[in-house]
Short mmCIF file of C-alpha atoms in Angstrom, two decimals:
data_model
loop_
_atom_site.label_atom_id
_atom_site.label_comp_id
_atom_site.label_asym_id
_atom_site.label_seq_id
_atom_site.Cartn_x
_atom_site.Cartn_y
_atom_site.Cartn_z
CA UNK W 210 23.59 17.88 1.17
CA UNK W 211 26.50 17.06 -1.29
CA UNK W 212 24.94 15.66 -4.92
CA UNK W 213 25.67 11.87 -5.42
CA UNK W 214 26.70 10.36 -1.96
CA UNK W 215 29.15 7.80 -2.45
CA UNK W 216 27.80 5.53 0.03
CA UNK W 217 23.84 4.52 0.76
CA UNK W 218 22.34 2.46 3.72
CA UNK W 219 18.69 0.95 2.21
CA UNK W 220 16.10 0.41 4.61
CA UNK W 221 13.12 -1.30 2.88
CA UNK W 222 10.74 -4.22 3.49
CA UNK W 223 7.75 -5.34 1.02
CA UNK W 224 7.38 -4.85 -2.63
CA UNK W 225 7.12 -1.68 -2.81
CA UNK W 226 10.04 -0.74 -1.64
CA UNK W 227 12.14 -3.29 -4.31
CA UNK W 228 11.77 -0.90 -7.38
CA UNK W 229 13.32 1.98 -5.57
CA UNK W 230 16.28 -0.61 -4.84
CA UNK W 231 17.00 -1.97 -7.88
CA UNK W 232 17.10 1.61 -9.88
CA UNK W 233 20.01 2.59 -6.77
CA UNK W 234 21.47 -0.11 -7.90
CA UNK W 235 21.15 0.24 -11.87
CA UNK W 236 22.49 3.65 -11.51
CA UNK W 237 25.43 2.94 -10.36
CA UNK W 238 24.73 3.66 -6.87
CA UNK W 239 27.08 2.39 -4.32
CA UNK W 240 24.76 0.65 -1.83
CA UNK W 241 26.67 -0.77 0.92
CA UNK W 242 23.86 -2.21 3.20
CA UNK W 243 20.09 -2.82 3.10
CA UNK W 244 18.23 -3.46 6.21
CA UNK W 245 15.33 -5.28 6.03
CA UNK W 246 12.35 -7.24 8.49
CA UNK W 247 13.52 -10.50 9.76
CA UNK W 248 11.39 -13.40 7.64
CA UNK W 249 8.56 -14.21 7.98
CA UNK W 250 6.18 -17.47 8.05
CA UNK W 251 3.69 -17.46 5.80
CA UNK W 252 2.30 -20.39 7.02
CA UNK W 253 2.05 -22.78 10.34
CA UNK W 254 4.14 -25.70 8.57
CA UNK W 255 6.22 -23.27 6.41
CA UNK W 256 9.58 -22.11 6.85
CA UNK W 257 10.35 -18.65 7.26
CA UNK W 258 10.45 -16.00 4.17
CA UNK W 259 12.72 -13.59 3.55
CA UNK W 260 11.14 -10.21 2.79
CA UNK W 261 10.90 -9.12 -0.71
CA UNK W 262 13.70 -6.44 -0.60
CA UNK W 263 16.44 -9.10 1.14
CA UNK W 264 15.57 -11.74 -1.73
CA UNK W 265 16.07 -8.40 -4.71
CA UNK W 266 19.19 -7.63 -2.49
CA UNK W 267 20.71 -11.02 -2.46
CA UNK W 268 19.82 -11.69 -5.99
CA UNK W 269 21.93 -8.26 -6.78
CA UNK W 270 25.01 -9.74 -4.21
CA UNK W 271 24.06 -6.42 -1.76
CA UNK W 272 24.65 -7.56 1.90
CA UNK W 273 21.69 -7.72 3.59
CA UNK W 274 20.53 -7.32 7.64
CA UNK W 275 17.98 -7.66 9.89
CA UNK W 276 19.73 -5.70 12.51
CA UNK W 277 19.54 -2.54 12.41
CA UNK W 278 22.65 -1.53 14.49
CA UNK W 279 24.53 -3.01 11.90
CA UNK W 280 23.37 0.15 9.93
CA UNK W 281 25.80 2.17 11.88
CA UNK W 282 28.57 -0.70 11.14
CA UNK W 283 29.14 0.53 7.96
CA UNK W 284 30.83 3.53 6.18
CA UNK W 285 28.14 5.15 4.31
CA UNK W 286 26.88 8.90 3.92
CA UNK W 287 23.35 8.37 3.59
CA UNK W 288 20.51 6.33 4.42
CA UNK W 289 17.35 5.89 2.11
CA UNK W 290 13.87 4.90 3.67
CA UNK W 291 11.22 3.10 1.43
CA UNK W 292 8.35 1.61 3.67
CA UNK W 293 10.56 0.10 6.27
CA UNK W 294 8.38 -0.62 8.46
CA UNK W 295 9.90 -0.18 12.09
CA UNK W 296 11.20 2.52 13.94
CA UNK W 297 14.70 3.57 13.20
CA UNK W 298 16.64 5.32 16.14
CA UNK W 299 17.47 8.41 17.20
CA UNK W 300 21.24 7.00 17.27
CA UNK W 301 21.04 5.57 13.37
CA UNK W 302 19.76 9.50 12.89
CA UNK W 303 22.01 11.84 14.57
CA UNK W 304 25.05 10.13 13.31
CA UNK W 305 23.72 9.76 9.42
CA UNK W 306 21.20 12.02 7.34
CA UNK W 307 18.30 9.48 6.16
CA UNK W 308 15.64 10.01 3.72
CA UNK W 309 12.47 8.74 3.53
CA UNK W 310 10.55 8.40 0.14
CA UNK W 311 6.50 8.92 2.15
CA UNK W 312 3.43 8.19 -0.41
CA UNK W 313 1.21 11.33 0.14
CA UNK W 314 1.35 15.17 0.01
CA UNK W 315 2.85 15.79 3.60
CA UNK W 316 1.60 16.66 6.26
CA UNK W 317 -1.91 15.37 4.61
CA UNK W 318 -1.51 11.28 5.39
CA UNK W 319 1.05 11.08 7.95
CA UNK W 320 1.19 7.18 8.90
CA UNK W 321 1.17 3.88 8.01
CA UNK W 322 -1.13 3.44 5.09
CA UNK W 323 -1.25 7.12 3.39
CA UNK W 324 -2.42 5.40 -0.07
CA UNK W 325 -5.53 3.43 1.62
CA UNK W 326 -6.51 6.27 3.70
CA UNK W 327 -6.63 8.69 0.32
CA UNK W 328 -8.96 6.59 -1.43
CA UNK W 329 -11.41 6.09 1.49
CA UNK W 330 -11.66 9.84 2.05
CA UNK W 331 -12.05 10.11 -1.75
CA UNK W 332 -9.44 12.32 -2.00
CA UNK W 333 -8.74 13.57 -5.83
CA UNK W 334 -5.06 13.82 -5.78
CA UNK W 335 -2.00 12.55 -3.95
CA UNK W 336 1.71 12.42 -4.64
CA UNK W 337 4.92 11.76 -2.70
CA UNK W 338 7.46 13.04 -1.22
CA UNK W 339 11.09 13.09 -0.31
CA UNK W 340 11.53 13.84 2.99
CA UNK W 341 14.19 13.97 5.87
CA UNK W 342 13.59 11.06 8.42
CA UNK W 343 12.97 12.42 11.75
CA UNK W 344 12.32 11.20 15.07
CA UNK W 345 8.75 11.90 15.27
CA UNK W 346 7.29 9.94 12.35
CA UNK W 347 6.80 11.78 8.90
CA UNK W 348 7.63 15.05 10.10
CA UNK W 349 10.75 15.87 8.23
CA UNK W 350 11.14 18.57 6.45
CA UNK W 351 10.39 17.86 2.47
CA UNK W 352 13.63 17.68 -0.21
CA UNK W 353 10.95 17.43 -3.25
CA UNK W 354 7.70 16.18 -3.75
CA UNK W 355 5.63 15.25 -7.01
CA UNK W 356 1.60 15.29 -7.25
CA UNK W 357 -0.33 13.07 -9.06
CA UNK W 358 -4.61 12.97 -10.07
CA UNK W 359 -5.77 9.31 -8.43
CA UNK W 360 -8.12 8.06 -11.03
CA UNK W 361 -11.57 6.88 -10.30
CA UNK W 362 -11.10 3.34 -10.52
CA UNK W 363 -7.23 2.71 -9.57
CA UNK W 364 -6.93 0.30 -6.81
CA UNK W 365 -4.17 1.04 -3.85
CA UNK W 366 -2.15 -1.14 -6.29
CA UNK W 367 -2.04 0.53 -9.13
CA UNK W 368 -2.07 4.12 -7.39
CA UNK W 369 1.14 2.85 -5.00
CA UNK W 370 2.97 1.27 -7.71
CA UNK W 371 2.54 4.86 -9.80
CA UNK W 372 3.85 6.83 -6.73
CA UNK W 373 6.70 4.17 -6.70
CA UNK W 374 7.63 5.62 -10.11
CA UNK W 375 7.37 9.22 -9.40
CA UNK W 376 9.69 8.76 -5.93
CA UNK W 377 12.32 7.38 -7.58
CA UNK W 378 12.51 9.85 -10.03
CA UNK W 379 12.44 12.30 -7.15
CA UNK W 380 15.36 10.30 -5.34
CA UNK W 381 17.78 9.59 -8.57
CA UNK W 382 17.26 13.61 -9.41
CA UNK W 383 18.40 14.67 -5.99
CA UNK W 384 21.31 11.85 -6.00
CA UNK W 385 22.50 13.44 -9.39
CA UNK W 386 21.48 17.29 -8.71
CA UNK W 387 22.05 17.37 -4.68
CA UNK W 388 19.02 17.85 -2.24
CA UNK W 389 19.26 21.44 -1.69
CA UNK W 390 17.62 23.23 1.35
CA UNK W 391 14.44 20.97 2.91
CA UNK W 392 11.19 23.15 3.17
CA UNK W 393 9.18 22.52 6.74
CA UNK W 394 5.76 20.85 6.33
CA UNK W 395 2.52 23.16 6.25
CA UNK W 396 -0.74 23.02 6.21
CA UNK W 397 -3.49 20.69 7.68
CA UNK W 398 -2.10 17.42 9.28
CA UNK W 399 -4.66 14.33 8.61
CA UNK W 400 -3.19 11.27 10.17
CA UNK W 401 -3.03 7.67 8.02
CA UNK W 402 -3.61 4.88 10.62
CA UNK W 403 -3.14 1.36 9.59
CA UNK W 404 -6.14 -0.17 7.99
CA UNK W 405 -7.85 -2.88 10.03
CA UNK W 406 -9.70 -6.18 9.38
CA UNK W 407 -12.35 -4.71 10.71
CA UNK W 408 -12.94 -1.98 9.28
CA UNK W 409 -11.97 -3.77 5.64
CA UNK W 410 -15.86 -5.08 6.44
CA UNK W 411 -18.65 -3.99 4.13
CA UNK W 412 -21.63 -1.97 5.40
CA UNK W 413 -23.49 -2.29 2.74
CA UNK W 414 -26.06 0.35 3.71
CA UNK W 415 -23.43 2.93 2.83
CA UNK W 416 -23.60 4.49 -0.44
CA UNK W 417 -22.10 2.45 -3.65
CA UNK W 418 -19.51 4.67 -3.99
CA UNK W 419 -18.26 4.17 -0.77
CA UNK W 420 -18.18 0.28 -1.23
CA UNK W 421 -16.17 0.79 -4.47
CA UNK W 422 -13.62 2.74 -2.94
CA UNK W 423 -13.39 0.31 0.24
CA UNK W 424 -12.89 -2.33 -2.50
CA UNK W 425 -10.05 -0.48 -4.28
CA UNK W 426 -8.11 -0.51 -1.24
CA UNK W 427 -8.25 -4.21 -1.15
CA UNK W 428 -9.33 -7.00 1.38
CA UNK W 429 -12.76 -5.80 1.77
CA UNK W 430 -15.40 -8.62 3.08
CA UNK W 431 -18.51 -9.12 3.83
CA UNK W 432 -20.32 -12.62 4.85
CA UNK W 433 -22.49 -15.05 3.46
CA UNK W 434 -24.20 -18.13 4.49
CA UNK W 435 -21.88 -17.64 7.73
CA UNK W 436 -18.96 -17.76 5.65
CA UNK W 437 -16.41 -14.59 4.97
CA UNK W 438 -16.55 -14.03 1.49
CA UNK W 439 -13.81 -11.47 -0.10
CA UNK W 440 -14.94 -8.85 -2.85
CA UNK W 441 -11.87 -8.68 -4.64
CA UNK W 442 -13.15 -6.54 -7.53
CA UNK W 443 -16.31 -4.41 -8.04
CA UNK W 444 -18.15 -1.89 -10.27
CA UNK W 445 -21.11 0.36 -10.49
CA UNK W 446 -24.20 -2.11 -11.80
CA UNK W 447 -25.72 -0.24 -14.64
CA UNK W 448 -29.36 0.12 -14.91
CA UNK W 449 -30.48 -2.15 -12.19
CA UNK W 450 -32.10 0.33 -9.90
CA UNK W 451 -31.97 -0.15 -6.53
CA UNK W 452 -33.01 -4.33 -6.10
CA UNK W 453 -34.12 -4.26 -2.99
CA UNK W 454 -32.69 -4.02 0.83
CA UNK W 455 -29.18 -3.17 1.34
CA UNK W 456 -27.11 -6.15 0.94
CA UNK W 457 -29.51 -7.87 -1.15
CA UNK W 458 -28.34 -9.86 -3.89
CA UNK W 459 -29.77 -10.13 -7.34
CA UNK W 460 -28.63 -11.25 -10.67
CA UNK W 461 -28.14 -9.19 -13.79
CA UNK W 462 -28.35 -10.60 -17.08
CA UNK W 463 -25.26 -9.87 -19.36
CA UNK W 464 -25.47 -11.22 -23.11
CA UNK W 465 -23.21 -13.99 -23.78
CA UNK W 466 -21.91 -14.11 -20.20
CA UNK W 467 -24.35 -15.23 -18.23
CA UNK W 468 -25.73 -13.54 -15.30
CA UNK W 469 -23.69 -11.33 -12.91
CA UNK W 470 -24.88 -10.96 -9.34
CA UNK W 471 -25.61 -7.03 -8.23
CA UNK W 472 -25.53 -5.81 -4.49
CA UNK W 473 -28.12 -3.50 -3.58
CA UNK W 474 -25.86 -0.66 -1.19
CA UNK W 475 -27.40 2.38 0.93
CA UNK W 476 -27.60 4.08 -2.57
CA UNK W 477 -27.51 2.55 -5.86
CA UNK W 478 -26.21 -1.15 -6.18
CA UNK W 479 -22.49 -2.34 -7.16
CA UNK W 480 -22.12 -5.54 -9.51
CA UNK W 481 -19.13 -7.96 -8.22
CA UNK W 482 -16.92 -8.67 -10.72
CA UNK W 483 -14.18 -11.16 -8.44
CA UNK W 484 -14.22 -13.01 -5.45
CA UNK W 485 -12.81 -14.84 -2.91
CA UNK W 486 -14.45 -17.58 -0.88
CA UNK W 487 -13.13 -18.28 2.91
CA UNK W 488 -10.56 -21.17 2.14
CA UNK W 489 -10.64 -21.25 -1.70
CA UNK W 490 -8.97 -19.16 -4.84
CA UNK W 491 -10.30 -16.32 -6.39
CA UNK W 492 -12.93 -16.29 -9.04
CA UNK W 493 -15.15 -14.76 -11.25
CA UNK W 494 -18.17 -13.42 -9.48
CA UNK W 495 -20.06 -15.14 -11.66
CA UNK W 496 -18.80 -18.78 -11.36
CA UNK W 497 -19.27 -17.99 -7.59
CA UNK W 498 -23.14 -17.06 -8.44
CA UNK W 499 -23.45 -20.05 -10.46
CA UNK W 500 -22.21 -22.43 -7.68
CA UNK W 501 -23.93 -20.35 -4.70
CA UNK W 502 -27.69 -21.20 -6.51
CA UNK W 503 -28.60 -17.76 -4.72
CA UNK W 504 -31.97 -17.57 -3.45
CA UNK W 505 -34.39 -15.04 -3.81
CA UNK W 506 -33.91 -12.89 -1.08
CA UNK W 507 -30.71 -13.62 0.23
CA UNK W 508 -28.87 -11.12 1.81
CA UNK W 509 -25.09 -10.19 2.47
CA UNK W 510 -24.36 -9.89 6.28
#
């Protein structure tokens, strides 16, 4: 592929995929469409949002689509992928070359949610890559790719805004440099499925380690007094032992703070740092505590 296209097709959708954007367009990039999810209601009574990349796009004057036929309306001589989200056709493909900018180290983490799926299988390292879009999803051959440690404590967050960095570093180089020959996947394919509610749920007979790293990937919940509770942040409880059953709560003193409830797990015990009540805003775990007057005993469900 020719170095610096004159002409780029975006295809992005959440805020992710709005840094990647923005450095096309501070570059001088010449982006002549971006393609985005229709809106979205957040609520029952509220009107319908657009998606983070259209409002970046229309703040920057870019024209901006839900359709993506009109992707082939356009002159352009290349399309760039970040987390899309819906399938693009094998027509938008055969008649322009499209890139995709995937969040793992293909073919580990084919899929929708390649960053969650790393932390729960406690993976060590990850990267991303920059890929050729084909029709069978993520299984282009690979432009570049860049690899990164995932650090013990990141959250899916942190670790996707970080690979955010290192793909568009990988994208502007090949725009400037040219793409060069694509190298075939190999190696062991592991498939990234989306993550769902229910499996965002806490067993808390699992070890602590595993709680912490269903934590980091956000949304994790567990129930109490009937009533979902989120566990928005978490850590290791120092020097509590194991206080009692799994899912038992117990409070841990902490000078000058006041006491911070500690979950007893499968192994070891996790201290909750934030959390979310079923219908209210986030809070310190231990303003929760205070206003739960936990009983002795009491379990998570």
């Amino acid at each position: 592929m020719k170095a610096t296209p004159a002409r780029v097709v975006y295809f992005g959708t959440p805020e992710v995929a709005v840094p990647p954007l923005q450095a096309l367009y501070r570059s001088g990039q010449d982006v002549a469409l971006v393609v985005t999810r229709p809106p979205k209601r957040r609520g029952r009574r509220q009107a319908p949002t657009p998606s983070p990349v259209a409002a970046a796009a229309t703040e920057m004057g870019l024209a901006v689509t839900c359709d993506l036929a009109d992707a082939l309306r356009v002159e352009a001589d290349l399309g760039v992928v970040v987390a899309y989200g819906e399938h693009i056709s094998d027509e938008v493909l055969e008649r322009r070359r499209t890139v995709n900018l995937h969040f793992s180290l293909l073919p580990r983490w084919r899929g929708a949610a390649p960053v969650e799926r790393a932390i729960l299988a406690g993976d060590t390292e990850t990267g991303v890559c920059l890929m050729d879009v084909a029709s069978e999803i993520d299984t282009g051959a690979v432009y570049r790719r860049a690899s990164t440690p995932i650090e013990p404590h990141e959250s899916a967050t942190e670790l996707r805004a970080r690979l955010c960095e290192l793909g568009i570093g990988l994208l502007l180089d090949a725009l400037s440099e040219g793409f060069g020959d694509p190298v075939p996947q190999s190696g062991e394919m592991t498939w990234a499925d989306k993550i769902s509610p229910s499996e965002l749920r806490i067993d808390w007979s699992a070890p602590a380690e595993h709680v912490l790293r269903l934590v980091r990937v956000g949304g994790a919940w567990t129930t109490y007094r009937d009533r979902r509770l989120k566990v928005l942040e978490a850590r290791l409880a120092a020097g509590t032992g194991q206080p009692g059953a799994a899912g038992s709560i117990s409070l841990v003193a902490r000078s000058g703070d006041g006491p911070a409830p500690a979950v007893a797990t499968g192994s070891g015990a996790i201290e909750l740092v934030t959390l979310q009540s079923e219908g209210r805003a986030a809070a310190p775990a231990r303003d929760w505590a205070n206003g739960a007057r936990i009983a002795g005993g009491e379990q998570f469900e």
